[in-house]
Every structure is written in structure tokens, then in C-alpha cells.
Coordinates of C-alpha atoms in Angstrom, one line a residue:
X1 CA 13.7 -49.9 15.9
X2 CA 13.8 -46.8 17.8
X3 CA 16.6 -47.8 19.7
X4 CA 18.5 -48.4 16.4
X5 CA 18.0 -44.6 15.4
X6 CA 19.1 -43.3 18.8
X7 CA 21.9 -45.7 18.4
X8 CA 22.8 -43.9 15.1
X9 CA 22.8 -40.7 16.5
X10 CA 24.8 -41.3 19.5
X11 CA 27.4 -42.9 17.1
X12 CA 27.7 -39.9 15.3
X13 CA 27.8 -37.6 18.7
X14 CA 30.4 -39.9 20.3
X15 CA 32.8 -39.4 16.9
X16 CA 32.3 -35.3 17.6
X17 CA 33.7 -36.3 21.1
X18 CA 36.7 -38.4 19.6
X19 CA 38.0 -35.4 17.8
X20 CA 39.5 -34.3 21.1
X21 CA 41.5 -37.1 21.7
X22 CA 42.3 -38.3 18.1
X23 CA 46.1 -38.1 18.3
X24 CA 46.0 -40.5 21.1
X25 CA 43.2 -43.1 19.5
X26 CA 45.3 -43.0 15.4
X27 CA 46.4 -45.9 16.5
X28 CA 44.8 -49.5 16.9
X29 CA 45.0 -49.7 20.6
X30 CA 41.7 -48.4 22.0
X31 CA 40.5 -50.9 19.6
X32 CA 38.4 -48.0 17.6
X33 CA 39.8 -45.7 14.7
X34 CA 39.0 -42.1 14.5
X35 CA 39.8 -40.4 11.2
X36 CA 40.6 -36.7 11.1
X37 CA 40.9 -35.4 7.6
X38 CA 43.1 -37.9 6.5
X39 CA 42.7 -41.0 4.4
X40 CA 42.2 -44.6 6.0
X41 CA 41.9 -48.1 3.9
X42 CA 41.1 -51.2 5.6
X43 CA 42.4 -54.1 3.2
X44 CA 40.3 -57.2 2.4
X45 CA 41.1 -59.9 4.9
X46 CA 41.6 -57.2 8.0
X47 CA 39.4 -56.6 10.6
X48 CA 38.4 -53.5 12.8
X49 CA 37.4 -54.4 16.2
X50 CA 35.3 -51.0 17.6
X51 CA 34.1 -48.3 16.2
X52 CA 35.0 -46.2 13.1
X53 CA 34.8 -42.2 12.8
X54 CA 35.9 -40.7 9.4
X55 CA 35.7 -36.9 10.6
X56 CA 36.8 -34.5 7.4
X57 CA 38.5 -37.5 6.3
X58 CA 37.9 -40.6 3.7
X59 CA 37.9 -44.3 4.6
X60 CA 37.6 -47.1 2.4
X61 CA 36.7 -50.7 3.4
X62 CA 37.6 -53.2 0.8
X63 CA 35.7 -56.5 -0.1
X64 CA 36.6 -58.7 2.4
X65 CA 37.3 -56.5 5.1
X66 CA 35.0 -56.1 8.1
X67 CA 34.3 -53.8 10.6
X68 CA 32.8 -55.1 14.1
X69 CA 31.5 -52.0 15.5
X70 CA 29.3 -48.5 14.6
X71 CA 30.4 -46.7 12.0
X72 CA 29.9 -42.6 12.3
X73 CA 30.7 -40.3 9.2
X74 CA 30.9 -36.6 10.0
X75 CA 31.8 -34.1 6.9
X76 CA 33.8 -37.3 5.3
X77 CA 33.3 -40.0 2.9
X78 CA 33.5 -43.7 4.0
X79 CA 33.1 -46.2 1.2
X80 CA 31.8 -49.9 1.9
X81 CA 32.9 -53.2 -0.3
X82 CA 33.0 -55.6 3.2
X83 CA 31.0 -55.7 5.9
X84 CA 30.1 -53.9 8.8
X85 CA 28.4 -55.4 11.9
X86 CA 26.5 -52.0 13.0
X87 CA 25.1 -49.5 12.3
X88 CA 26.4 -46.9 10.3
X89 CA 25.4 -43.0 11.0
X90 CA 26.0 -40.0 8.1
X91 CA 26.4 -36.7 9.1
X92 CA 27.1 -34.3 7.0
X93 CA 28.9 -36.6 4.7
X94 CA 28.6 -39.1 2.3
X95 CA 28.6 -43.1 2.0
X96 CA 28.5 -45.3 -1.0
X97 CA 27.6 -49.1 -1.1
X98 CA 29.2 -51.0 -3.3
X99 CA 27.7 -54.4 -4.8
X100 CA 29.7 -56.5 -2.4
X101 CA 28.7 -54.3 0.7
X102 CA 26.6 -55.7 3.7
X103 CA 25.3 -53.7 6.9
X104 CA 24.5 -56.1 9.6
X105 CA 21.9 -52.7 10.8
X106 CA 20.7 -49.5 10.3
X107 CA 21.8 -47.0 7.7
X108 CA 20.9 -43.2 9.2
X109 CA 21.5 -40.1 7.1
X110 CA 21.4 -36.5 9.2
X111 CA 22.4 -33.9 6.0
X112 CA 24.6 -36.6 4.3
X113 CA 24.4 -38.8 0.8
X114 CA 23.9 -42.3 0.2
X115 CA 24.7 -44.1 -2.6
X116 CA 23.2 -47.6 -2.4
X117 CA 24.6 -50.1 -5.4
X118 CA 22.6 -52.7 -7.0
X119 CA 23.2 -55.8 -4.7
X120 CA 24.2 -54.0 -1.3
X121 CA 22.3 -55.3 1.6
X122 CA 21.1 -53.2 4.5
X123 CA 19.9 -55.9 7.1
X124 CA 18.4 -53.1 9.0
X125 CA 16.3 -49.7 8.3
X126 CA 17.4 -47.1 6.0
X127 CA 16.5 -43.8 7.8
X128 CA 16.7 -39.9 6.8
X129 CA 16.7 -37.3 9.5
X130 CA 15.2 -38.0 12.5
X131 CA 12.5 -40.7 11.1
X132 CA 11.8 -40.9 7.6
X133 CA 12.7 -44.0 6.1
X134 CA 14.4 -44.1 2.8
X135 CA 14.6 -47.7 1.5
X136 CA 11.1 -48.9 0.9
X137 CA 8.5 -46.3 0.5
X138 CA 5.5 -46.9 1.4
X139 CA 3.0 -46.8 -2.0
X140 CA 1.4 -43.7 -2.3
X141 CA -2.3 -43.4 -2.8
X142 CA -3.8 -40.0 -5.3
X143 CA -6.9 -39.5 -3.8
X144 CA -9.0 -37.8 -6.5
X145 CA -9.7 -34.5 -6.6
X146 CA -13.0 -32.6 -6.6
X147 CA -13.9 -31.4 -10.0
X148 CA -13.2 -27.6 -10.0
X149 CA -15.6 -25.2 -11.5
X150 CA -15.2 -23.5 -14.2
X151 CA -13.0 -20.7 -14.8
X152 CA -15.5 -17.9 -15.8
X153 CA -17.7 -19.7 -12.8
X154 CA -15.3 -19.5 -10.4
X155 CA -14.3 -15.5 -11.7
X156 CA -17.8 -14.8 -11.2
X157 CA -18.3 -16.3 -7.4
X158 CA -15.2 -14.2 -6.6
X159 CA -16.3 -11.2 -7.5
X160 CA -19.6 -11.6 -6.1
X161 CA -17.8 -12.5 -2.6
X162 CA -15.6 -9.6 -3.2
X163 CA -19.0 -7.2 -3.5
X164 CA -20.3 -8.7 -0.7
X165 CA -16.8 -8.0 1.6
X166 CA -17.4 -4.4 0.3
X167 CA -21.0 -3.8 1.4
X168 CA -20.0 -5.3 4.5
X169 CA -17.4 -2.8 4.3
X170 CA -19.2 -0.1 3.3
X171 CA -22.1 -0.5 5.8
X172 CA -19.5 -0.4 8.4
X173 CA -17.6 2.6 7.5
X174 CA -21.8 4.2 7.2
X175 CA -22.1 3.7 10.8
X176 CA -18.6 5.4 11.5
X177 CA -19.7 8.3 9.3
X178 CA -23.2 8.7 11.3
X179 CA -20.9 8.9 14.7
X180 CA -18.9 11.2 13.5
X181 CA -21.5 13.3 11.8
X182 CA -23.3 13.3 15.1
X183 CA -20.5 14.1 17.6
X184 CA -18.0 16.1 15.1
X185 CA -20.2 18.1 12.5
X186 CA -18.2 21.0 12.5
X187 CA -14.6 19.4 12.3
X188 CA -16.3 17.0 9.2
X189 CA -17.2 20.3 7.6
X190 CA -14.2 21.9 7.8
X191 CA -12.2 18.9 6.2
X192 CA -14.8 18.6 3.4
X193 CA -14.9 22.4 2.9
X194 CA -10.8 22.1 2.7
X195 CA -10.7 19.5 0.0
X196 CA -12.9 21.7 -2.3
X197 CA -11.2 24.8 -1.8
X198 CA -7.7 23.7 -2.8
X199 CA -8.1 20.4 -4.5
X200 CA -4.2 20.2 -5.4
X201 CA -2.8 21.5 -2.8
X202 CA -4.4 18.6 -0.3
X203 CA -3.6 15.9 -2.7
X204 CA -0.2 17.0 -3.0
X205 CA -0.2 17.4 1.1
X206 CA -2.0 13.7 1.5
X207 CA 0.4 12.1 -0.7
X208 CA 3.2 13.5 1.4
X209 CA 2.0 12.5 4.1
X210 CA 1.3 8.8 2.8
X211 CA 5.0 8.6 2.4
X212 CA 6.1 10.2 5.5
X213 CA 3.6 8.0 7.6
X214 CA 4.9 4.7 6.2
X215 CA 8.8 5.7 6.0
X216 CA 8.3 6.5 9.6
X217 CA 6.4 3.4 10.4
X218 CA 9.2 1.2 8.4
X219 CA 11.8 2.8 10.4
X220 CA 10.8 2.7 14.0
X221 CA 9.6 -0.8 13.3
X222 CA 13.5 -1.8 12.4
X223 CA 14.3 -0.6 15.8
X224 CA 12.7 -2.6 17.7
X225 CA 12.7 -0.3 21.1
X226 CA 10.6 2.2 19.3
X227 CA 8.3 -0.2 17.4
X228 CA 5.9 0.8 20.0
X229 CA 5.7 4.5 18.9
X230 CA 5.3 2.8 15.2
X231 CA 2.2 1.1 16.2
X232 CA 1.0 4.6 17.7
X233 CA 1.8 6.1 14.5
X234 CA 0.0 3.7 12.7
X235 CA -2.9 3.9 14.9
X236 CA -3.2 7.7 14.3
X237 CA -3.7 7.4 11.1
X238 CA -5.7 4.9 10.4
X239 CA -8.0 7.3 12.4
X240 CA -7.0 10.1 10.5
X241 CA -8.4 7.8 7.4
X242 CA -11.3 7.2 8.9
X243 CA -12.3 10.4 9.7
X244 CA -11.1 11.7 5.9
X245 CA -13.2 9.0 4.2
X246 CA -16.1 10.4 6.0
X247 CA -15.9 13.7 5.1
X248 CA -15.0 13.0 1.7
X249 CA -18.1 10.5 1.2
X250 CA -20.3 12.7 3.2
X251 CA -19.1 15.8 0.5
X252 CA -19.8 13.2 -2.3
X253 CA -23.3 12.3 -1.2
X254 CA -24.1 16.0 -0.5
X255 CA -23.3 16.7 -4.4
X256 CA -25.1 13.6 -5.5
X257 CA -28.6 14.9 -3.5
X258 CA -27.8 18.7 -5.1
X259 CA -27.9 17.2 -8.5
X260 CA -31.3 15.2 -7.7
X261 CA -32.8 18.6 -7.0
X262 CA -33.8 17.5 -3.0
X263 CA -34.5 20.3 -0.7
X264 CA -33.0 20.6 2.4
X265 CA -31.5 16.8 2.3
X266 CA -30.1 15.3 6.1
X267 CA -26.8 15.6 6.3
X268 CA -26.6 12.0 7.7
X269 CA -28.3 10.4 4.6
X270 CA -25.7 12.3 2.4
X271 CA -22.9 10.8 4.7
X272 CA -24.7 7.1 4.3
X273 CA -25.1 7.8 0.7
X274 CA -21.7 9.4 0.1
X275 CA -19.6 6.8 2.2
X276 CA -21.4 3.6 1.0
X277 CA -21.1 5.0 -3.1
X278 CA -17.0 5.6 -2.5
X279 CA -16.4 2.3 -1.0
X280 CA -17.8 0.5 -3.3
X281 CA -16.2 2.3 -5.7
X282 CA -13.2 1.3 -4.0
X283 CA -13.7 -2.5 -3.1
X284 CA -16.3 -3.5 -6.0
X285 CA -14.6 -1.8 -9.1
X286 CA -11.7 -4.4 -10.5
X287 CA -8.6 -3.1 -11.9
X288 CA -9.4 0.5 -10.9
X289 CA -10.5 0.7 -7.6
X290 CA -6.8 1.6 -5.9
X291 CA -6.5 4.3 -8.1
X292 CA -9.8 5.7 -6.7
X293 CA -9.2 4.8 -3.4
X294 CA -5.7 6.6 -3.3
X295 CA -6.8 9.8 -5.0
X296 CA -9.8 9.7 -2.0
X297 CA -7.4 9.2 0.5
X298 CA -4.7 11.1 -0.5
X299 CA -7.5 14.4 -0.4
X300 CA -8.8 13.4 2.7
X301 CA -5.1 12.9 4.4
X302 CA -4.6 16.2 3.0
X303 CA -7.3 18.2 4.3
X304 CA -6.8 16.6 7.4
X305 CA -3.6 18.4 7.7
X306 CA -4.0 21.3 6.3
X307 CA -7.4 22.0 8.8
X308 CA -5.2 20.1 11.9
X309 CA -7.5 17.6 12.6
X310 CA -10.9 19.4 11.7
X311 CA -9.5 22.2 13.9
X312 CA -9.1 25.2 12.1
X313 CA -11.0 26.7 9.1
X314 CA -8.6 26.3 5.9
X315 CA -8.4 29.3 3.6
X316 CA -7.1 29.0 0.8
X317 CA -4.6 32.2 -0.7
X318 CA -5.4 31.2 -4.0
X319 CA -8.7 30.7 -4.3
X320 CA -11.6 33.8 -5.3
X321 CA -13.8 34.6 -2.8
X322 CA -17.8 34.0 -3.8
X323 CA -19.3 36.5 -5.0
X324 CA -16.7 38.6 -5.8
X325 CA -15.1 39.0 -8.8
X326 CA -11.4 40.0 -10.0
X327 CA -11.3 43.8 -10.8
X328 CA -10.9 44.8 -14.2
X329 CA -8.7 47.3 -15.6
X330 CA -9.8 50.3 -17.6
X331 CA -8.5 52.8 -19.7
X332 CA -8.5 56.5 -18.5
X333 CA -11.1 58.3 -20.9
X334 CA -10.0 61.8 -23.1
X335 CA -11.9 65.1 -21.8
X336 CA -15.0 65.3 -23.8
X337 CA -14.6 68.5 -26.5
X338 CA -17.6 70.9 -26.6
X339 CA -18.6 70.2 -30.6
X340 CA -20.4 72.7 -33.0
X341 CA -23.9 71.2 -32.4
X342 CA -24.3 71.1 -28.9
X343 CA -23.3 74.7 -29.3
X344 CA -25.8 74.8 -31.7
X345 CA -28.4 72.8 -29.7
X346 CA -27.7 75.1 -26.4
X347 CA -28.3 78.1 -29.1
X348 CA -31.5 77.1 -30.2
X349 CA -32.9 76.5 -26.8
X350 CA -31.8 80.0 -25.4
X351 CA -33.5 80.8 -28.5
X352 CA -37.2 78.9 -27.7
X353 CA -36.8 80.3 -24.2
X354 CA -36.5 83.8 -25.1
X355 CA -39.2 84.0 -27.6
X356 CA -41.4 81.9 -25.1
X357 CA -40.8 85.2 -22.9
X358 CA -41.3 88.3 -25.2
X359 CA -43.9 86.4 -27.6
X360 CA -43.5 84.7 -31.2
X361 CA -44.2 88.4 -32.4
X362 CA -42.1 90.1 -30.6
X363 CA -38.5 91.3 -31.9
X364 CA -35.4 90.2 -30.2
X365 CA -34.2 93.2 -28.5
X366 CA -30.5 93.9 -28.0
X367 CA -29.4 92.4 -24.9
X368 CA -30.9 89.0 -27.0
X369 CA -27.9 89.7 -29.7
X370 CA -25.2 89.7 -27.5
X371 CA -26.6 86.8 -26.0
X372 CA -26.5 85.1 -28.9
X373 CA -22.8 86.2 -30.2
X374 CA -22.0 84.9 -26.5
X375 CA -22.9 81.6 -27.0
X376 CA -22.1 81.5 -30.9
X377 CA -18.4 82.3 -29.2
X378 CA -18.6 79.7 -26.6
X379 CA -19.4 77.2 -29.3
X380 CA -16.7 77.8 -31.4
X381 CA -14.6 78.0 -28.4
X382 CA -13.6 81.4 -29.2
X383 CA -13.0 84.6 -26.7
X384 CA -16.1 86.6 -26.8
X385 CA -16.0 90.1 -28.6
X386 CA -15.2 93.1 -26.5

């Protein structure tokens, strides 16, 4: 049987070959006919002794005829109402049995049609490709399925193995954060410190850079001599992620142990806290948990860039300093006017003075007059007599 297919195949290779030399085989005397885009009929009654090749071309053998050779269809149609005593190869093409039609072997399709008539015999195998056989299928056994379980059953194991994912997750991205805490505490500050101080400009800077990153990434990767640099870049940031999400969660925890009233709270339990809370905001929150985690990242990218890494100390031109506060104009005041009474008042007390001197008894003498017509004067803003 597996002779017969590499028969078919070698039928159809050696029809290729005839192409070459079809002027000299059009006619009978090789004892084979080769086809090439042209129309052939072999009457009832006549008989082809070799092979047959319809290449672009049509071929018809009529009830009656016969064909004692291997038959190889190539981007033609051949169509069968004798006999053929071979086997018959389709490439590419199509063949149609008619009721009358016999095929004294195999029947081998490579891309082509068949068309098989009630009443056509194929003596051999009827084969598709390289090995399936087309004629008689073998029957087909349904092996049962398990029962599935429910729907709101199996909604709630895939949740619960997507919270589990995320406090694998989250545990892991904890122990980053304690390395980092421990070996970069000043660079995880900074970062933090940034995203607080300018809250829009480092999401604006972090989505940026989001887009930059992965246009960069998309384009090197097309070229494939710098897809190297693209894995690099990649690489980089994921690191740059890393080191964001710590510093965000480790700000996040810090706020969370402020509001609980602790005093004087580790900074690594606040980075634990912090960075375990955020991913599972992240991971464990359906529908809304990419929003969250691309506002986080897009701040931590951000304040990564603005601070170069955890480098430098970002200060922000906007923002008010503590403490301090904006100053606020004021209007320049009128020169007080000297008024009646505090003439008056400034009278009465030169007055108390001088009779504290001479004695409640005692007369005002005259230098007391003038005194007092000075400062009526001055009161009432008024030169003094001369």
C-alpha cells in the first residue's frame, strides 16, 4: 500500500518532468501522452498504451476507452467514463468519476478535487495528501465528556486561583522591596518623595515614557540586527518598574501606618505592607485592576525619570515650600490725623501733672497759661500765638 502512494507521487513528479519535452511526446510514439494546456479526448473503443499527463490542460476518457498506464493530473481536469489500469495522481487539479468509470488502483489527491459518481469503482485506496484516506472512513467514536461545573462554580475557582497568582505575586515583589529598602534607602526615598511633590507632572512624564519605551521596543524588534538593544531596553525597564512599584508601595504603606496612629513604624514593614496592598489591588481587583495598576506605574516611571534613577533630589518649581506661606498683599495705610480729644487727653494730663507739682490749692501761675494755649493750639493744629 505504501508503495502505491509513492507510486502516485512519482507519477505526478514524472508529468512535471514531461513538460520539458512535450512538443516531442504530443504525439503517440513514446507510447505516453503529455497534455499541456490543451484539450485531449480518448474515444470509446481506443486505447492509451503508457502514461497520461494532463498539465493546465483537460482530458476526457470516454466509456469504453481505456488507459493502460498511470495517470498524473497537474493544474488540469481529466474526466473518467473507461477505464484506467493505474493509478491515478491529482495535483493541483481536479478528476471526476463517472458511473461507468473503473480504476484498476489507487486514487491520490495532493491539493486537487475528486468527484466520485455513484457506481465508479476504485479497486485500490483512495488517499488525500501524503496518507489520509478518503474513501471509507473509519467510524468515529465521541468519547464522553467530563461533566463541567457550573458556571458561577467555575467563576468562583478562577478567581480564587487568580488571588492566589497575586499573593504569590505580591510576596514576591515584598521581598524585592526589602532588598531594595536595605541596599537603596535613599534612592527609594527620593522616588517616593518625587511622586508626592508633583503628582501630574510624573504621571504625565511616566505615561510618556510608557509610549516611548514600547515604540522603541516595537521598532528595533522589526530590525532584526538591533533586536538585541530592544531586549536591553526592555530589560531596563522592567527594572525601572520594579524599583517604581517599590517606592510607590513603600509610600503607600507609610500613609496607611500614619493613619493608624503608630509611632516611629519600620520602614520595611511599610514597604511589606505598602507593596503587598498595591498588588493586590492590581492582580485581585476584576475589571479595575489595570486602571490602578497603570496610574501606579505610570507615577512610578515618572518619578523615576524625573529623580534619574533615585539620583538626584526632585524639586518641584511649582510646589510651596512647608512651612511657609504665600505673601499677602496689603494696602498702604493714610497718616493718622491728630483729633480734638487726644489734644484734649494730652491737655488734661499736662493738667494733673502740673497741679500734682504746685498743690490742688495752688493757682496756676503764668507760665501754666501759655502752656496751656500751646497745646490748645497744637490740638487744633493751629500756629501758636505770638
Amino acid at each position: 500500500m505504501f508503495s502505491k502512494r509513492i507510486l502516485a507521487v512519482l507519477s505526478v513528479l514524472a508529468a512535471l518532468l514531461f513538460v520539458s519535452v512535450a512538443p516531442a511526446l504530443a504525439q503517440d510514439g513514446g507510447g505516453g501522452k503529455v497534455i499541456v494546456g490543451q484539450s485531449y479526448v480518448l474515444a470509446a473503443g481506443e486505447q492509451l498504451q503508457g502514461d497520461l499527463a494532463v498539465l493546465g490542460g483537460s482530458a476526457l476518457i470516454a466509456e469504453g476507452a481505456a488507459v493502460n498506464g498511470n495517470v498524473a493530473v497537474a493544474g488540469g481536469s481529466l474526466t473518467v467514463g473507461g477505464s484506467i489500469n493505474g493509478d491515478v495522481a491529482v495535483f493541483g487539479g481536479s478528476v471526476t468519476l463517472q458511473e461507468t468509470a473503473v480504476v484498476e488502483g489507487d486514487v491520490a489527491t495532493f491539493g486537487g478535487a475528486l468527484t466520485q459518481a455513484e457506481g465508479a469503482v476504485i479497486t485500490g485506496q483512495l488517499v488525500e495528501g501524503f496518507g489520509n484516506q478518503g474513501t471509507f472512513q473509519p467510524p468515529t467514536m465521541t468519547v464522553p465528556q467530563a461533566p463541567q461545573p457550573p458556571s458561577v462554580l467555575r467563576a468562583i475557582l478562577n478567581y480564587f486561583w487568580q488571588v492566589m497568582g497575586a499573593i504569590g505575586l505580591a510576596l514576591a515583589l515584598a521581598a524585592l522591596g526589602l532588598l531594595a529598602m536595605v541596599m537603596f534607602p535613599q534612592p527609594t526615598e527620593r522616588v517616593a518623595n518625587a511622586a508626592v511633590a508633583a503628582p501630574g507632572v510624573t504621571f504625565g512624564v511616566g505615561v510618556l515614557t510608557l509610549l516611548i519605551v514600547l515604540g522603541l521596543a516595537a521598532i528595533l524588534t522589526v530590525t532584526i540586527c538591533l533586536a538585541p538593544i530592544a531586549l536591553l531596553l526592555m530589560l531596563v525597564a522592567a527594572v525601572a518598574w520594579v524599583f517604581s512599584w517599590v517606592a510607590l508601595g513603600w509610600l503607600v504603606g507609610q500613609r496607611i501606618l500614619e493613619a493608624f496612629k503608630l509611632r516611629n513604624p519600620s520602614p520595611l514593614l511599610e514597604a511589606i505592607l505598602g507593596i503587598i496592598l498595591i498588588t493586590l489591588l492590581w492582580r485581585a481587583v476584576p475589571c479595575l485592576g489595570w486602571l490602578f495598576w497603570f496610574i501606579i506605574t505610570a507615577l512610578g516611571l515618572g518619578a523615576i525619570v524625573l529623580t534619574r534613577f533615585g539620583t538626584q533630589t526632585y524639586r518641584s518649581t511649582t510646589a510651596t515650600p512647608p512651612g511657609s506661606q504665600p505673601p499677602v498683599a496689603q494696602l498702604p495705610l493714610a497718616p493718622a490725623q491728630p483729633s480734638a480729644d487726644a489734644g484734649e487727653q494730652a491737655l488734661m494730663s499736662t493738667t494733673d501733672d502740673a497741679l500734682c507739682v504746685f498743690g490742688e490749692n495752688a493757682e496756676p501761675s503764668a507760665f501754666l497759661s501759655d502752656l496751656e494755649d500751646d497745646l490748645r493750639a497744637a490740638a487744633e493744629n493751629e500756629p501758636p500765638p505770638a
